[in-house]
XYZ file of C-alpha atoms in Angstrom:
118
model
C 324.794 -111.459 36.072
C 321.399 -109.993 34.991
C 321.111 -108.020 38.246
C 324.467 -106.843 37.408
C 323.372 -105.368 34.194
C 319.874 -104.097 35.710
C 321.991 -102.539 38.294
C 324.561 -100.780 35.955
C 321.814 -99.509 33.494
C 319.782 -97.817 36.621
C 322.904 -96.066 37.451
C 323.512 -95.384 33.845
C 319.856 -93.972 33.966
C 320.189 -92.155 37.702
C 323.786 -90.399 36.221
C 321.848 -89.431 33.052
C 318.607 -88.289 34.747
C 321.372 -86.208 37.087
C 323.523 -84.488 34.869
C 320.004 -83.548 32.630
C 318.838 -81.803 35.738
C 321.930 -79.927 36.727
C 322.012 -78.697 32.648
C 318.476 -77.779 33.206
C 319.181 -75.712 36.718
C 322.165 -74.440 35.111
C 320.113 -73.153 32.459
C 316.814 -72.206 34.793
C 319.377 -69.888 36.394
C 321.352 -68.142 33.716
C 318.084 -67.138 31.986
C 316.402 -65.888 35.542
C 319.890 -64.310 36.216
C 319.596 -62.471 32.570
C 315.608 -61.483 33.289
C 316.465 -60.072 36.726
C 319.412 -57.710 35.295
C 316.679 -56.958 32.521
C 314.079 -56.031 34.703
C 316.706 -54.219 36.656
C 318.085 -51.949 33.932
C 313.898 -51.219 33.197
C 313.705 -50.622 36.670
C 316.525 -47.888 36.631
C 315.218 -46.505 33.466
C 311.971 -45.580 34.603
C 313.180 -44.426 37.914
C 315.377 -42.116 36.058
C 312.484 -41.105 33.786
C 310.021 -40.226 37.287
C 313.124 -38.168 38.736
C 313.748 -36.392 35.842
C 309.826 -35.574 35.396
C 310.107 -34.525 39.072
C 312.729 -32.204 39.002
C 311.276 -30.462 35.343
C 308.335 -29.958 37.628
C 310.126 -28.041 40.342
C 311.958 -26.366 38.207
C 308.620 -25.230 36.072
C 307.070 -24.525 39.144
C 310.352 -22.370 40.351
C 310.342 -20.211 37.476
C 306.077 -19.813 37.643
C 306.976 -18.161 41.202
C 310.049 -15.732 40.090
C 307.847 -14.550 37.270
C 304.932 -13.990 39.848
C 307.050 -12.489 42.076
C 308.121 -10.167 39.779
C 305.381 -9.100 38.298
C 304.172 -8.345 41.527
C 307.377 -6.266 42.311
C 306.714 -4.961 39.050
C 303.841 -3.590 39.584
C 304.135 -2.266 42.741
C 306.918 0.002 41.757
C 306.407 3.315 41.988
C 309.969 4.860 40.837
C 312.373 2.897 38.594
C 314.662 1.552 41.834
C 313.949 -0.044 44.645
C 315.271 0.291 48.225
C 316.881 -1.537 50.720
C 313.548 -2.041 52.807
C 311.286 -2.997 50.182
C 313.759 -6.147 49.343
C 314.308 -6.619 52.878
C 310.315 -7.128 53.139
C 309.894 -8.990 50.256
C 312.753 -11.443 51.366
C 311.140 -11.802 54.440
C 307.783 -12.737 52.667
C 309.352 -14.477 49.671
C 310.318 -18.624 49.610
C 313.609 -17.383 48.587
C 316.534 -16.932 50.539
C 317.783 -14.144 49.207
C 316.041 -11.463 47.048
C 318.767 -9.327 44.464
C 317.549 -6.360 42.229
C 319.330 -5.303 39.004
C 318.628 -2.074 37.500
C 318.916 -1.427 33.896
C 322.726 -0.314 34.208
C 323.328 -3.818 35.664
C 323.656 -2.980 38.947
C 322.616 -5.060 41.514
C 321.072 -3.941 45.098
C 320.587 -7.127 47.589
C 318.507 -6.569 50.767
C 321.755 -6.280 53.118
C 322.298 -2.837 51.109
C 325.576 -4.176 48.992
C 325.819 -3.566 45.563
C 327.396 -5.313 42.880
C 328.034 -5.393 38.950
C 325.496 -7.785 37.341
């Protein structure tokens, strides 16, 4: 009968010392499940942030070219229009795909030789 009660309490003991560790695990992996979706959300953040950052800079560095560009064009004006050759070789020597003047009456010349209203 004393065996019988040694063997019941080491099951008692073995259920206990079971159903402890499957409460811990349970718990071990909600709270690494919650750090992961933490560290994800950080993650996307700063990725966000570094694009963001990245495109400012090519944008910054977009607009530093137009303006050299024109000041170039600018200054290498010798009457107040321009004509269809000199945008033709400045398109050709340009990063830009395309190269439009306007004039001061809004009129805009592209390198093709159409005109449009600006």
């Amino acid at each position: 009968m004393k065996d019988k009660k040694i063997s019941v309490a080491k099951i008692v003991y073995v259920v206990l010392l079971l159903l402890a560790i499957i409460i811990l695990f349970y718990w071990y992996t909600s709270e690494n499940s919650r750090r992961i979706v933490e560290r994800n959300k950080n993650y996307a953040a700063d990725a966000s942030w570094q694009k963001a950052e990245r495109i400012d800079e090519e944008l910054r560095h977009a607009l530093k070219l137009v303006s050299t560009y024109t000041y170039f064009i600018e200054e290498s004006l010798t009457e107040p229009g321009v004509s269809v050759e000199m945008l033709k070789e400045v398109e050709k020597n340009s990063q830009f795909d395309a190269v439009v003047f306007t004039d001061q009456e809004g009129t805009n010349y592209a390198s093709d030789g159409h005109t449009s209203s600006a």
